[in-house]
Coordinates of C-alpha atoms in Angstrom, one line a residue:
X1 CA 335.5 59.7 108.2
X2 CA 336.4 62.8 110.3
X3 CA 334.0 62.3 113.1
X4 CA 334.9 58.6 113.4
X5 CA 338.6 59.4 113.5
X6 CA 338.1 61.9 116.3
X7 CA 336.4 59.2 118.4
X8 CA 338.3 56.0 117.4
X9 CA 341.9 56.5 116.6
X10 CA 342.7 52.8 116.5
X11 CA 339.7 51.7 114.4
X12 CA 338.9 54.5 112.1
X13 CA 340.2 52.8 109.0
X14 CA 337.7 50.0 109.6
X15 CA 334.8 52.4 109.7
X16 CA 335.7 54.7 106.8
X17 CA 333.6 52.8 104.3
X18 CA 330.4 53.9 106.0
X19 CA 330.9 57.6 105.1
X20 CA 327.9 58.8 103.0
X21 CA 328.1 57.6 99.4
X22 CA 331.8 58.1 99.0
X23 CA 334.2 55.4 100.2
X24 CA 337.5 56.8 101.4
X25 CA 340.5 55.1 100.0
X26 CA 343.6 54.6 102.1
X27 CA 346.6 54.2 99.8
X28 CA 349.1 51.9 101.5
X29 CA 351.2 49.4 99.6
X30 CA 350.1 45.8 100.0
X31 CA 346.9 46.6 101.9
X32 CA 344.5 45.0 99.4
X33 CA 344.1 41.3 99.4
X34 CA 344.1 41.3 95.7
X35 CA 347.3 41.8 93.6
X36 CA 347.9 45.5 93.0
X37 CA 348.4 45.4 89.3
X38 CA 349.2 48.8 87.8
X39 CA 347.2 48.1 84.6
X40 CA 344.6 50.6 83.6
X41 CA 341.0 49.6 84.1
X42 CA 338.9 52.6 83.3
X43 CA 339.5 56.0 81.7
X44 CA 337.4 58.9 83.0
X45 CA 338.1 61.9 80.8
X46 CA 341.9 62.2 80.9
X47 CA 342.2 60.3 84.2
X48 CA 342.9 56.6 84.5
X49 CA 341.5 54.4 87.2
X50 CA 343.9 51.5 87.9
X51 CA 343.3 48.0 89.2
X52 CA 345.0 49.2 92.4
X53 CA 342.3 51.9 92.9
X54 CA 339.5 49.4 92.2
X55 CA 340.9 46.6 94.4
X56 CA 341.2 49.0 97.4
X57 CA 337.6 50.1 96.9
X58 CA 336.6 46.5 96.6
X59 CA 338.5 45.6 99.8
X60 CA 336.9 48.3 101.8
X61 CA 333.4 47.4 100.6
X62 CA 334.0 43.8 101.4
X63 CA 335.1 44.6 104.9
X64 CA 332.1 46.8 105.4
X65 CA 329.7 44.1 104.4
X66 CA 331.6 41.5 106.5
X67 CA 331.0 43.7 109.6
X68 CA 327.4 44.4 108.6
X69 CA 326.3 40.9 107.9
X70 CA 328.8 38.8 109.9
X71 CA 328.4 35.1 109.3
X72 CA 325.4 35.7 107.1
X73 CA 327.6 37.1 104.3
X74 CA 327.4 34.2 101.8
X75 CA 328.7 34.1 98.3
X76 CA 325.1 34.3 97.1
X77 CA 324.5 37.5 99.0
X78 CA 327.8 39.0 97.7
X79 CA 326.6 38.2 94.2
X80 CA 323.2 39.9 94.8
X81 CA 325.0 42.9 96.3
X82 CA 327.1 43.1 93.1
X83 CA 330.1 44.3 95.0
X84 CA 332.3 44.4 91.9
X85 CA 330.1 46.9 90.2
X86 CA 329.7 48.9 93.4
X87 CA 333.4 49.2 93.8
X88 CA 333.8 50.3 90.1
X89 CA 331.1 52.9 90.4
X90 CA 332.7 54.3 93.5
X91 CA 336.1 54.8 92.0
X92 CA 334.6 56.4 88.9
X93 CA 332.4 58.7 91.0
X94 CA 335.4 59.7 93.0
X95 CA 337.2 60.9 89.9
X96 CA 334.1 62.8 88.7
X97 CA 333.6 64.5 92.1
X98 CA 337.3 65.5 92.2
X99 CA 337.1 67.0 88.7
X100 CA 333.9 68.8 89.5
X101 CA 335.4 70.3 92.7
X102 CA 338.1 72.0 90.7
X103 CA 335.6 73.5 88.3
X104 CA 333.4 74.7 91.2
X105 CA 336.3 76.0 93.2
X106 CA 335.5 73.7 96.1
X107 CA 338.9 72.2 96.6
X108 CA 340.1 72.1 100.3
X109 CA 343.2 74.2 100.9
X110 CA 346.1 73.8 103.4
X111 CA 344.4 75.9 106.0
X112 CA 341.3 73.7 105.8
X113 CA 343.3 70.6 106.3
X114 CA 345.2 72.1 109.2
X115 CA 342.0 73.2 110.9
X116 CA 340.6 69.7 110.7
X117 CA 343.7 68.1 112.1
X118 CA 343.8 70.6 115.0
X119 CA 340.1 69.7 115.8
X120 CA 340.9 66.0 116.4
X121 CA 341.0 65.3 120.2
X122 CA 343.0 62.1 119.5
X123 CA 346.0 64.3 118.5
X124 CA 345.8 66.3 121.7
X125 CA 347.9 66.1 124.8
X126 CA 346.6 68.2 127.8
X127 CA 344.0 69.8 125.5
X128 CA 346.5 71.0 122.9
X129 CA 347.6 69.6 119.5
X130 CA 350.8 67.6 120.0
X131 CA 353.0 66.9 116.9
X132 CA 354.6 63.8 118.4
X133 CA 351.2 62.4 119.3
X134 CA 350.0 63.1 115.8
X135 CA 352.8 61.2 114.2
X136 CA 352.5 58.3 116.6
X137 CA 348.7 57.8 116.0
X138 CA 349.3 57.8 112.3
X139 CA 352.1 55.3 112.6
X140 CA 349.8 53.0 114.5
X141 CA 347.5 53.1 111.5
X142 CA 350.3 52.6 109.0
X143 CA 350.1 56.1 107.6
X144 CA 352.5 59.0 107.1
X145 CA 351.5 62.6 107.8
X146 CA 351.8 63.4 104.1
X147 CA 349.5 60.5 103.0
X148 CA 347.0 61.3 105.8
X149 CA 346.9 65.1 104.9
X150 CA 346.5 64.3 101.2
X151 CA 343.6 61.9 102.0
X152 CA 342.1 64.5 104.4
X153 CA 342.1 67.1 101.7
X154 CA 340.4 64.7 99.3
X155 CA 337.9 63.9 102.0
X156 CA 337.0 67.5 102.7
X157 CA 336.8 68.3 99.0
X158 CA 334.3 65.5 98.4
X159 CA 332.2 66.5 101.4
X160 CA 332.2 70.1 100.1
X161 CA 330.9 69.0 96.7
X162 CA 328.2 66.8 98.2
X163 CA 327.2 69.5 100.6
X164 CA 327.0 72.1 97.8
X165 CA 324.8 69.8 95.6
X166 CA 322.5 68.7 98.4
X167 CA 322.2 72.3 99.7
X168 CA 320.1 73.1 96.6
X169 CA 317.2 71.0 97.9
X170 CA 314.3 73.1 99.0
X171 CA 310.9 71.8 100.3
X172 CA 308.0 74.2 100.2
X173 CA 305.1 74.4 102.6
X174 CA 302.8 73.2 99.9
X175 CA 304.9 70.0 99.4
X176 CA 304.8 69.4 103.2
X177 CA 301.0 69.8 103.3
X178 CA 300.5 67.6 100.3
X179 CA 302.6 64.8 101.8
X180 CA 300.8 65.0 105.1
X181 CA 297.5 64.9 103.1
X182 CA 298.7 61.9 101.2
X183 CA 299.8 59.9 104.2
X184 CA 297.1 60.8 106.7
X185 CA 293.9 61.1 104.6
X186 CA 291.4 58.4 105.7
X187 CA 288.7 56.6 103.9
X188 CA 285.9 54.1 104.7
X189 CA 284.5 51.7 102.1
X190 CA 281.7 49.2 101.8
X191 CA 282.9 46.1 100.0
X192 CA 281.9 42.6 98.8
X193 CA 284.7 40.0 98.4
X194 CA 284.5 37.4 95.7
X195 CA 286.8 34.4 96.6
X196 CA 287.9 32.0 93.9
X197 CA 287.8 29.2 96.4
X198 CA 284.0 29.4 96.3
X199 CA 284.1 28.4 92.6
X200 CA 286.5 25.4 92.9
X201 CA 283.7 22.9 93.2
X202 CA 281.8 24.4 90.3
X203 CA 284.7 24.0 87.9
X204 CA 284.9 20.9 85.7
X205 CA 287.9 19.9 83.6
X206 CA 288.8 17.0 81.3
X207 CA 292.0 15.2 80.3
X208 CA 292.3 17.2 77.1
X209 CA 292.2 20.5 79.0
X210 CA 294.8 19.2 81.5
X211 CA 297.1 18.1 78.7
X212 CA 296.9 21.4 77.0
X213 CA 297.4 23.3 80.2
X214 CA 300.4 21.1 81.1
X215 CA 302.0 21.6 77.7
X216 CA 301.5 25.4 78.0
X217 CA 302.9 25.5 81.5
X218 CA 305.5 22.8 81.3
X219 CA 308.3 24.9 82.9
X220 CA 306.1 25.2 86.0
X221 CA 306.5 21.4 86.6
X222 CA 310.1 21.1 85.6
X223 CA 312.1 19.1 88.1
X224 CA 315.3 20.8 89.2
X225 CA 318.8 19.5 88.7
X226 CA 319.6 16.6 91.0
X227 CA 322.8 14.9 92.0
X228 CA 323.9 11.5 93.2
X229 CA 326.5 12.1 95.9
X230 CA 328.6 10.0 98.3
X231 CA 329.9 11.6 101.5
X232 CA 331.5 11.0 104.8
X233 CA 330.0 13.0 107.7
X234 CA 332.0 13.9 110.8
X235 CA 329.4 14.5 113.4
X236 CA 330.3 16.4 116.6
X237 CA 328.6 14.0 118.9
X238 CA 330.8 11.2 117.7
X239 CA 333.9 13.0 119.0
X240 CA 332.5 14.1 122.5
X241 CA 334.2 11.1 124.1
X242 CA 337.6 12.2 122.8
X243 CA 337.6 15.5 124.8
X244 CA 337.6 16.3 128.5
X245 CA 336.6 19.5 130.4
X246 CA 337.7 20.4 133.9
X247 CA 336.0 22.4 136.6
X248 CA 338.1 25.4 136.0
X249 CA 337.0 25.6 132.4
X250 CA 333.4 25.4 133.5
X251 CA 333.7 28.0 136.2
X252 CA 335.5 30.4 133.8
X253 CA 332.8 29.9 131.1
X254 CA 330.1 30.6 133.8
X255 CA 331.7 33.8 134.9
X256 CA 332.4 35.0 131.3
X257 CA 328.8 34.3 130.2
X258 CA 326.9 35.5 133.1
X259 CA 324.1 36.9 130.9
X260 CA 323.3 33.4 129.6
X261 CA 322.4 32.3 133.2
X262 CA 320.5 35.4 134.3
X263 CA 316.9 35.5 133.3
X264 CA 314.7 38.6 133.5
X265 CA 311.2 38.3 135.0
X266 CA 308.8 37.0 132.3
X267 CA 305.1 37.0 132.0
X268 CA 302.8 34.8 130.0
X269 CA 299.6 36.6 129.1
X270 CA 296.6 37.0 126.7
X271 CA 295.1 40.2 125.6
X272 CA 292.1 41.6 123.7
X273 CA 292.9 44.7 121.6
X274 CA 290.5 47.3 120.5
X275 CA 292.6 49.1 117.9
X276 CA 292.8 52.9 117.5
X277 CA 294.6 54.8 114.7
X278 CA 297.3 57.3 115.5
X279 CA 294.9 60.2 114.5
X280 CA 291.7 58.8 116.1
X281 CA 289.2 61.5 117.1
X282 CA 288.1 62.0 120.7
X283 CA 284.7 60.6 119.7
X284 CA 286.3 57.4 118.3
X285 CA 288.5 57.0 121.4
X286 CA 285.3 57.1 123.6
X287 CA 283.3 54.8 121.4
X288 CA 286.2 52.2 121.3
X289 CA 286.7 52.5 125.1
X290 CA 283.0 51.8 125.6
X291 CA 283.2 48.7 123.4
X292 CA 286.3 47.5 125.3
X293 CA 284.7 48.1 128.7
X294 CA 281.6 46.1 127.6
X295 CA 283.9 43.1 126.9
X296 CA 285.8 43.7 130.1
X297 CA 282.6 43.3 132.0
X298 CA 282.0 39.9 130.3
X299 CA 285.5 38.8 131.4
X300 CA 284.9 39.9 135.0
X301 CA 281.6 37.9 135.0
X302 CA 283.6 34.8 134.2
X303 CA 283.2 34.4 130.4
X304 CA 286.1 32.6 128.7
X305 CA 288.9 35.1 127.9
X306 CA 290.2 33.2 124.9
X307 CA 286.8 32.9 123.3
X308 CA 286.2 36.6 123.8
X309 CA 289.6 37.4 122.3
X310 CA 288.7 35.4 119.2
X311 CA 285.4 37.2 118.9
X312 CA 286.5 40.8 119.6
X313 CA 290.3 41.3 119.5
X314 CA 291.7 43.3 116.5
X315 CA 295.2 41.9 116.9
X316 CA 297.0 39.1 115.0
X317 CA 296.9 37.0 118.2
X318 CA 293.0 36.9 118.1
X319 CA 292.9 33.5 116.4
X320 CA 295.1 32.1 119.2
X321 CA 292.7 33.4 121.8
X322 CA 294.9 36.5 122.4
X323 CA 297.8 34.4 123.5
X324 CA 301.1 36.4 123.5
X325 CA 303.2 33.6 125.0
X326 CA 306.1 34.5 127.4
X327 CA 307.7 38.0 127.2
X328 CA 310.0 40.2 129.1
X329 CA 309.1 43.8 130.2
X330 CA 311.3 45.4 127.5
X331 CA 309.5 43.5 124.7
X332 CA 306.3 45.4 125.2
X333 CA 305.4 49.1 125.0
X334 CA 305.7 50.7 128.4
X335 CA 302.0 51.1 129.3
X336 CA 301.3 47.5 128.4
X337 CA 304.4 46.2 130.2
X338 CA 303.7 48.2 133.4
X339 CA 300.2 46.8 133.6
X340 CA 301.2 43.2 132.8
X341 CA 304.2 43.1 135.2
X342 CA 302.2 44.5 138.1
X343 CA 299.7 41.6 138.1
X344 CA 299.8 38.1 139.5
X345 CA 298.9 35.0 137.6
X346 CA 295.2 34.8 137.0
X347 CA 294.6 38.5 137.3
X348 CA 292.8 40.6 134.6
X349 CA 293.7 44.3 134.1
X350 CA 291.5 47.3 133.8
X351 CA 291.5 48.9 130.3
X352 CA 295.1 49.8 129.3
X353 CA 295.7 52.5 126.7
X354 CA 298.7 52.2 124.4
X355 CA 299.6 53.6 120.9
X356 CA 297.8 50.6 119.5
X357 CA 294.5 51.2 121.2
X358 CA 292.7 49.8 124.3
X359 CA 293.8 46.5 125.8
X360 CA 292.4 44.0 128.3
X361 CA 295.2 41.9 129.7
X362 CA 295.0 38.6 131.5
X363 CA 298.2 37.3 133.1
X364 CA 298.3 33.5 133.0
X365 CA 301.7 32.8 134.6
X366 CA 304.8 34.6 135.9
X367 CA 308.5 33.5 135.9
X368 CA 310.4 35.5 138.5
X369 CA 313.8 37.0 137.8
X370 CA 316.5 34.5 138.6
X371 CA 320.2 33.6 138.1
X372 CA 320.8 29.9 137.4
X373 CA 323.4 28.7 140.0
X374 CA 326.7 27.1 138.7
X375 CA 325.8 23.6 139.9
X376 CA 322.6 23.7 137.8
X377 CA 324.3 25.3 134.8
X378 CA 327.2 22.9 134.9
X379 CA 325.9 20.1 132.7
X380 CA 324.9 22.4 129.9
X381 CA 328.2 24.3 130.1
X382 CA 330.2 21.1 130.1
X383 CA 328.3 20.0 126.9
X384 CA 328.9 23.4 125.2
X385 CA 332.6 23.3 126.0
X386 CA 332.8 19.7 124.9
X387 CA 331.1 20.5 121.6
X388 CA 333.6 23.3 121.0
X389 CA 336.6 21.0 121.5
X390 CA 334.9 18.2 119.6
X391 CA 334.5 20.6 116.7
X392 CA 338.2 21.1 116.6
X393 CA 338.8 17.4 116.7
X394 CA 336.2 16.7 114.0
X395 CA 337.6 19.3 111.7
X396 CA 341.1 17.9 112.1
X397 CA 339.8 14.4 111.1
X398 CA 337.8 15.8 108.3
X399 CA 340.7 17.7 107.0
X400 CA 342.9 14.6 106.9
X401 CA 340.2 12.7 105.2
X402 CA 339.5 15.4 102.6
X403 CA 343.2 15.5 101.7
X404 CA 343.2 11.7 101.3
X405 CA 340.0 11.7 99.2
X406 CA 341.4 14.4 97.0
X407 CA 344.6 12.4 96.5
X408 CA 342.6 9.3 95.6
X409 CA 340.0 11.1 93.6
X410 CA 337.4 8.9 95.3
X411 CA 335.6 9.4 98.6
X412 CA 334.6 5.7 98.9
X413 CA 338.2 4.5 98.4
X414 CA 339.5 6.9 101.0
X415 CA 336.8 5.9 103.4
X416 CA 337.6 2.2 103.1
X417 CA 341.3 2.9 103.6
X418 CA 340.8 5.2 106.6
X419 CA 338.0 3.1 108.1
X420 CA 335.3 5.7 107.8
X421 CA 331.7 5.0 107.1
X422 CA 330.6 6.4 103.7
X423 CA 327.0 7.4 103.1
X424 CA 326.0 6.4 99.5
X425 CA 322.3 6.9 99.0
X426 CA 321.0 5.6 95.7
X427 CA 318.5 8.4 95.2
X428 CA 319.5 11.7 93.6
X429 CA 319.2 14.8 95.8
X430 CA 317.9 18.3 94.9
X431 CA 319.5 21.5 96.1
X432 CA 316.9 21.9 98.9
X433 CA 316.8 18.2 99.9
X434 CA 318.2 16.9 103.2
X435 CA 321.1 14.5 103.3
X436 CA 320.8 11.6 105.8
X437 CA 323.1 12.0 108.8
X438 CA 323.7 15.6 107.9
X439 CA 320.2 17.1 108.1
X440 CA 319.2 20.6 106.9
X441 CA 322.4 22.2 105.7
X442 CA 321.9 24.6 102.8
X443 CA 325.5 25.7 102.6
X444 CA 326.6 22.1 102.3
X445 CA 324.2 21.4 99.5
X446 CA 325.1 24.7 97.8
X447 CA 328.8 23.6 97.8
X448 CA 328.0 20.1 96.5
X449 CA 326.0 21.6 93.7
X450 CA 328.9 23.8 92.7
X451 CA 331.1 20.8 92.0
X452 CA 331.5 19.1 88.6
X453 CA 330.7 15.4 88.1
X454 CA 333.4 13.3 89.9
X455 CA 334.8 16.2 91.9
X456 CA 335.6 15.8 95.6
X457 CA 334.6 18.7 97.9
X458 CA 336.7 20.5 100.4
X459 CA 335.8 20.2 104.1
X460 CA 332.2 21.5 104.3
X461 CA 330.9 22.7 107.7
X462 CA 327.3 22.5 109.0
X463 CA 325.9 23.1 112.5
X464 CA 326.6 19.6 113.8
X465 CA 329.9 18.9 112.2
X466 CA 331.7 18.6 108.9
X467 CA 331.3 16.6 105.7
X468 CA 333.4 15.6 102.7
X469 CA 331.5 14.7 99.6
X470 CA 331.8 13.7 96.0
X471 CA 329.4 14.1 93.1
X472 CA 329.0 10.8 91.3
X473 CA 326.3 11.8 88.8
X474 CA 324.4 15.0 87.7
X475 CA 320.9 14.7 86.5
X476 CA 319.9 17.7 84.4
X477 CA 316.6 19.5 85.0
X478 CA 313.7 17.8 83.1
X479 CA 309.9 18.0 82.7
X480 CA 308.3 14.9 84.1
X481 CA 305.5 13.0 82.2
X482 CA 302.1 14.4 82.9
X483 CA 301.0 11.2 84.8
X484 CA 303.6 11.9 87.5
X485 CA 302.3 15.4 88.3
X486 CA 298.7 14.9 87.2
X487 CA 297.2 15.9 90.6
X488 CA 299.3 19.1 90.7
X489 CA 298.2 20.0 87.2
X490 CA 294.6 19.3 88.0
X491 CA 294.7 21.5 91.1
X492 CA 296.5 24.3 89.3
X493 CA 294.1 24.2 86.3
X494 CA 291.0 24.2 88.6
X495 CA 292.5 27.1 90.6
X496 CA 293.1 29.1 87.4
X497 CA 289.5 28.4 86.1
X498 CA 288.1 29.2 89.5
X499 CA 289.9 32.5 89.5
X500 CA 288.6 33.3 86.0
X501 CA 285.0 32.6 87.2
X502 CA 285.5 34.7 90.3
X503 CA 286.8 37.6 88.2
X504 CA 283.8 37.3 85.9
X505 CA 281.4 37.3 88.9
X506 CA 283.2 40.3 90.3
X507 CA 282.9 42.2 87.1
X508 CA 279.2 41.2 86.8
X509 CA 278.6 42.5 90.3
X510 CA 280.3 45.8 89.6
X511 CA 278.1 46.3 86.5
X512 CA 275.0 45.5 88.4
X513 CA 275.9 48.0 91.2
X514 CA 276.4 50.6 88.5
X515 CA 273.1 49.8 87.0
X516 CA 271.1 49.8 90.3
X517 CA 273.3 52.3 92.1
X518 CA 273.1 50.1 95.2
X519 CA 275.9 47.7 96.4
X520 CA 273.8 46.0 99.0
X521 CA 271.0 45.0 96.6
X522 CA 273.3 43.9 93.9
X523 CA 275.4 41.9 96.4
X524 CA 272.2 40.2 97.8
X525 CA 271.2 39.1 94.3
X526 CA 274.7 37.7 93.7
X527 CA 274.6 35.9 97.1
X528 CA 277.6 37.7 98.6
X529 CA 277.9 39.7 101.8
X530 CA 278.7 43.4 102.1
X531 CA 281.0 44.5 104.8
X532 CA 282.0 48.0 105.9
X533 CA 285.6 48.7 106.8
X534 CA 286.8 50.9 109.5
X535 CA 288.4 54.3 108.7
X536 CA 291.9 53.7 107.4
X537 CA 294.8 55.5 105.8
X538 CA 297.6 54.5 103.5
X539 CA 299.8 54.2 106.6
X540 CA 297.4 52.2 108.7
X541 CA 295.3 49.8 106.6
X542 CA 292.0 48.4 107.9
X543 CA 292.6 45.3 110.1
X544 CA 290.3 43.0 108.0
X545 CA 290.6 44.5 104.5
X546 CA 294.3 45.3 104.8
X547 CA 294.6 46.9 101.4
X548 CA 298.1 47.9 100.3
X549 CA 299.8 49.0 97.1
X550 CA 297.9 49.5 93.9
X551 CA 294.6 48.1 95.4
X552 CA 294.8 50.7 98.2
X553 CA 295.7 53.5 95.8
X554 CA 292.7 52.7 93.6
X555 CA 290.5 53.3 96.7
X556 CA 292.2 56.5 97.7
X557 CA 291.7 58.0 94.2
X558 CA 287.9 57.9 94.9
X559 CA 286.6 61.4 95.8
X560 CA 283.0 61.4 96.9
X561 CA 280.7 58.9 98.6
X562 CA 279.3 56.3 96.2
X563 CA 282.4 56.4 93.9
X564 CA 283.7 53.0 92.8
X565 CA 287.0 51.9 91.2
X566 CA 286.7 51.2 87.5
X567 CA 287.4 47.5 87.9
X568 CA 287.2 45.0 90.8
X569 CA 290.3 45.1 93.0
X570 CA 292.6 42.0 92.8
X571 CA 293.9 41.5 96.3
X572 CA 295.4 38.5 98.1
X573 CA 293.9 36.0 95.6
X574 CA 290.4 37.4 95.7
X575 CA 288.4 40.1 94.0
X576 CA 286.9 43.1 95.8
X577 CA 284.0 45.3 94.6
X578 CA 283.8 48.4 96.8
X579 CA 282.3 51.9 97.0
X580 CA 283.4 54.8 99.0
X581 CA 281.4 55.5 102.1
X582 CA 283.4 58.6 103.1
X583 CA 286.8 60.3 103.3
X584 CA 288.4 62.5 106.0
X585 CA 291.2 64.9 105.5
X586 CA 293.8 65.1 108.3
X587 CA 293.0 67.6 111.0
X588 CA 295.0 70.9 111.2
X589 CA 296.7 69.6 114.4
X590 CA 298.0 66.6 112.5
X591 CA 299.7 68.9 110.0
X592 CA 301.2 70.9 112.8
X593 CA 302.4 67.7 114.5
X594 CA 303.9 66.2 111.4
X595 CA 305.2 69.4 109.7
X596 CA 308.9 69.4 110.9
X597 CA 309.4 65.6 110.6
X598 CA 307.8 65.7 107.1
X599 CA 309.9 68.6 106.0
X600 CA 313.1 66.9 107.2
X601 CA 312.2 63.6 105.5
X602 CA 311.3 65.3 102.2
X603 CA 314.5 67.3 102.3
X604 CA 316.6 64.2 102.8
X605 CA 314.8 62.5 99.9
X606 CA 315.3 65.5 97.7
X607 CA 318.9 65.8 98.7
X608 CA 319.6 62.2 97.8
X609 CA 317.7 62.5 94.5
X610 CA 319.7 65.6 93.7
X611 CA 322.9 63.9 94.5
X612 CA 322.2 60.8 92.5
X613 CA 321.0 63.0 89.6
X614 CA 324.1 65.1 89.8
X615 CA 326.4 62.1 89.8
X616 CA 324.5 60.7 86.7
X617 CA 324.8 64.1 85.0
X618 CA 328.6 64.1 85.6
X619 CA 328.8 60.6 84.1
X620 CA 326.8 61.7 81.0
X621 CA 329.1 64.7 80.5
X622 CA 332.3 62.8 81.0
X623 CA 333.7 60.3 78.7
X624 CA 333.9 57.1 80.7
X625 CA 335.6 54.2 78.9
X626 CA 335.9 50.7 80.3
X627 CA 339.3 49.5 79.2
X628 CA 339.2 46.0 80.7
X629 CA 336.3 43.8 81.9
X630 CA 336.4 42.7 85.5

């Protein structure tokens, strides 16, 4: 809070909720949007938390999330954030911290508060603290000096407690080394992949098996709740003729939105990437460069660039022939951008080194920097402004209609009386379905599914207008008869059986490798191919194998060449049988390079863990009693 206040006198209250874990509460009558009932909500030891305390915490959290998510803050997101519980936890924690501060002797005194106030430049005139300026700034923020100083003392006290607890976090050199070892150790594996898709055609199933599978997994095929709705859409395009835009409006928009009409230089290019890890050795760099240069020579001899990219590139764009589409200079890493933007259409670069590896770049087209003149921008600006005004007209009409429909209790009757066209599809709609004349409008569907049978909605907004609807019938979720979903059941059962067969084959291969001691021979007998990965770490998976999570961890537990995981790895729908080819510990220079950043990261982690553990401990020691449910 203190830093923000120093910099932004007029807006500091808005930003207070961002301070660490503790939300600062500004006590000012009538501030919360909720009613400030004085009833007691929670007892923490001998201290009561009131609804007023809770509501102010809720208010601040809500404002914080509104600023953070903007228009994306939906009711569903608010429910997932569980803002009610967050606010309750914050006010309880605040009491606990205040009580602990007294016991620890960490309460801020008068001199501490005075020192902080004197340090705020916003209270200074000609470089010195000015009492009149101090009072005036507080009045602008609807605060008295007494309330501000009391809050400042609480703020300082809570910061002291947090600093005291977090200050006990210590990270040893051994912990730093172990973390670097964990993140930067690299392994290489030979592996055979058993894909269930290869067993699909070998699986046979009959009607009895399908029936049993369907009965066991009935919920998988349950059709969701559906609703029969009638509605009247108010589409923006229908109101464009009711509004007019003059040249002054267009000119003002053009001047105020200059960035919309100024286009940076863009390049359309393809590339072929030969990937290098962050800790690649000098030998690996040279070998990769040689491989890249070999392909570059093929490009220069006229071989098809896209085909070479598909064959050699180690980037996600490989399957698209290395196509990167259009991009601006700031969308690429500097070395890549400098090379691409220095070329003309049709030119191919020399090898370009970036943090990702070696690139070969081919520029296919160039769009120069330009500013669209007003006369060319005018039609689009006019349409934008018309749509803005049409939205106001459409809302006014929708509002009138919604009031009438609510009074009638019937959308169709109101539509007939007000000469509006009602949409009355016979079919029932699911939550994710698309309404005719409305299109893809999740928020509209969500609102309609929140209504009871027969209820009329308020005005509902979507991208192209507004709609007022009524739920005529609700169809509860139901499991359809098997015949209706037979093809799905058949596919699912075959996929499950194919997966079972693939797992059996993978286990059999693993046993054969253990018996023979040779993955290549065992794989040849099983008719599968053995591949060898590149060197990869937990932080940088192999481009083709791309192991993460538990599957990757099973590999990194292997210690010596030839070691194998105890069971086949289940990964991305397939099964992998692998053996360790080798492992590399991070070089000493990697430890040196990563030491300070690692220590800082581990310290922050420990500090947060200590703080959360300390808060939990205070809660366990204190008697916290919920007096009323929210």
